[in-house]
Amino acid sequence: MSIPKTIYSQSEARRLRDHSCIHCGKMSRIDRQLQDDGEGRPDPDMSVLWYCPDVLCIGHDGFSIESQ
């Protein structure tokens, strides 16, 4: 089984947009969170997940669209 990719560089994360849920197909919002590394790099890592709006869907707790 492949490992889902959830960490992107900030420049990559900025280009990512809302995506349809991989489980039910509904349009899902993206959530980006800065990973504080304390180094002050110019392009820090960001944690990225998509969340399905349907509370009964498996994707409601977050999903990734790529594998590492």
PDB file of C-alpha atoms in Angstrom:
ATOM      1  CA  MET A   1       0.000   0.000   0.000  1.00  0.00           C
ATOM      2  CA  SER A   2       1.322   3.431  -0.892  1.00  0.00           C
ATOM      3  CA  ILE A   3       1.868   6.213   1.629  1.00  0.00           C
ATOM      4  CA  PRO A   4      -0.302   9.306   1.055  1.00  0.00           C
ATOM      5  CA  LYS A   5       1.575  12.531   0.362  1.00  0.00           C
ATOM      6  CA  THR A   6       0.527  15.234   2.825  1.00  0.00           C
ATOM      7  CA  ILE A   7       3.652  17.433   3.043  1.00  0.00           C
ATOM      8  CA  TYR A   8       4.333  19.917   0.237  1.00  0.00           C
ATOM      9  CA  SER A   9       6.631  22.906  -0.077  1.00  0.00           C
ATOM     10  CA  GLN A  10       4.803  26.205   0.396  1.00  0.00           C
ATOM     11  CA  SER A  11       5.190  27.076  -3.295  1.00  0.00           C
ATOM     12  CA  GLU A  12       3.653  23.703  -4.293  1.00  0.00           C
ATOM     13  CA  ALA A  13       0.841  24.012  -1.735  1.00  0.00           C
ATOM     14  CA  ARG A  14      -0.157  27.447  -3.051  1.00  0.00           C
ATOM     15  CA  ARG A  15      -0.880  25.941  -6.474  1.00  0.00           C
ATOM     16  CA  LEU A  16      -3.149  23.174  -5.104  1.00  0.00           C
ATOM     17  CA  ARG A  17      -6.903  23.793  -5.335  1.00  0.00           C
ATOM     18  CA  ASP A  18     -10.134  22.242  -4.085  1.00  0.00           C
ATOM     19  CA  HIS A  19     -10.546  18.703  -5.398  1.00  0.00           C
ATOM     20  CA  SER A  20     -13.387  16.235  -5.752  1.00  0.00           C
ATOM     21  CA  CYS A  21     -13.511  13.643  -2.975  1.00  0.00           C
ATOM     22  CA  ILE A  22     -11.809  10.386  -3.931  1.00  0.00           C
ATOM     23  CA  HIS A  23     -14.523   8.456  -2.058  1.00  0.00           C
ATOM     24  CA  CYS A  24     -17.830  10.093  -3.071  1.00  0.00           C
ATOM     25  CA  GLY A  25     -16.964  12.680  -5.741  1.00  0.00           C
ATOM     26  CA  LYS A  26     -18.227  15.807  -3.913  1.00  0.00           C
ATOM     27  CA  MET A  27     -16.100  18.951  -4.192  1.00  0.00           C
ATOM     28  CA  SER A  28     -13.855  19.087  -1.123  1.00  0.00           C
ATOM     29  CA  ARG A  29     -12.046  22.032   0.417  1.00  0.00           C
ATOM     30  CA  ILE A  30      -8.305  22.112   0.914  1.00  0.00           C
ATOM     31  CA  ASP A  31      -6.678  22.814   4.269  1.00  0.00           C
ATOM     32  CA  ARG A  32      -3.076  24.023   4.401  1.00  0.00           C
ATOM     33  CA  GLN A  33      -1.099  24.298   7.648  1.00  0.00           C
ATOM     34  CA  LEU A  34       2.413  25.650   7.939  1.00  0.00           C
ATOM     35  CA  GLN A  35       4.866  23.192   9.494  1.00  0.00           C
ATOM     36  CA  ASP A  36       6.965  25.251  11.913  1.00  0.00           C
ATOM     37  CA  ASP A  37      10.533  24.064  11.449  1.00  0.00           C
ATOM     38  CA  GLY A  38      12.116  26.956  13.328  1.00  0.00           C
ATOM     39  CA  GLU A  39      14.714  27.436  10.591  1.00  0.00           C
ATOM     40  CA  GLY A  40      13.011  30.287   8.745  1.00  0.00           C
ATOM     41  CA  ARG A  41      13.498  28.715   5.309  1.00  0.00           C
ATOM     42  CA  PRO A  42      12.210  30.748   2.333  1.00  0.00           C
ATOM     43  CA  ASP A  43       9.960  27.863   1.145  1.00  0.00           C
ATOM     44  CA  PRO A  44       8.811  26.011   4.311  1.00  0.00           C
ATOM     45  CA  ASP A  45       6.882  22.742   4.301  1.00  0.00           C
ATOM     46  CA  MET A  46       3.106  22.728   4.615  1.00  0.00           C
ATOM     47  CA  SER A  47       0.742  19.969   5.662  1.00  0.00           C
ATOM     48  CA  VAL A  48      -2.055  19.624   3.090  1.00  0.00           C
ATOM     49  CA  LEU A  49      -5.286  17.624   3.334  1.00  0.00           C
ATOM     50  CA  TRP A  50      -8.653  17.825   1.602  1.00  0.00           C
ATOM     51  CA  TYR A  51     -11.871  17.493   3.617  1.00  0.00           C
ATOM     52  CA  CYS A  52     -15.138  16.186   2.170  1.00  0.00           C
ATOM     53  CA  PRO A  53     -18.246  18.195   3.174  1.00  0.00           C
ATOM     54  CA  ASP A  54     -20.359  15.019   3.564  1.00  0.00           C
ATOM     55  CA  VAL A  55     -20.236  13.957   7.234  1.00  0.00           C
ATOM     56  CA  LEU A  56     -21.070  10.348   6.305  1.00  0.00           C
ATOM     57  CA  CYS A  57     -18.184  10.039   3.827  1.00  0.00           C
ATOM     58  CA  ILE A  58     -14.823   8.474   4.738  1.00  0.00           C
ATOM     59  CA  GLY A  59     -13.151  11.574   3.239  1.00  0.00           C
ATOM     60  CA  HIS A  60     -14.768  13.849   5.854  1.00  0.00           C
ATOM     61  CA  ASP A  61     -11.800  13.175   8.184  1.00  0.00           C
ATOM     62  CA  GLY A  62      -9.315  14.206   5.487  1.00  0.00           C
ATOM     63  CA  PHE A  63      -7.764  12.599   2.435  1.00  0.00           C
ATOM     64  CA  SER A  64      -4.762  12.987   0.171  1.00  0.00           C
ATOM     65  CA  ILE A  65      -4.811  13.001  -3.634  1.00  0.00           C
ATOM     66  CA  GLU A  66      -1.241  11.795  -4.253  1.00  0.00           C
ATOM     67  CA  SER A  67       1.036   9.003  -3.083  1.00  0.00           C
ATOM     68  CA  GLN A  68       4.675   9.403  -2.095  1.00  0.00           C
TER      69      GLN A  68
END
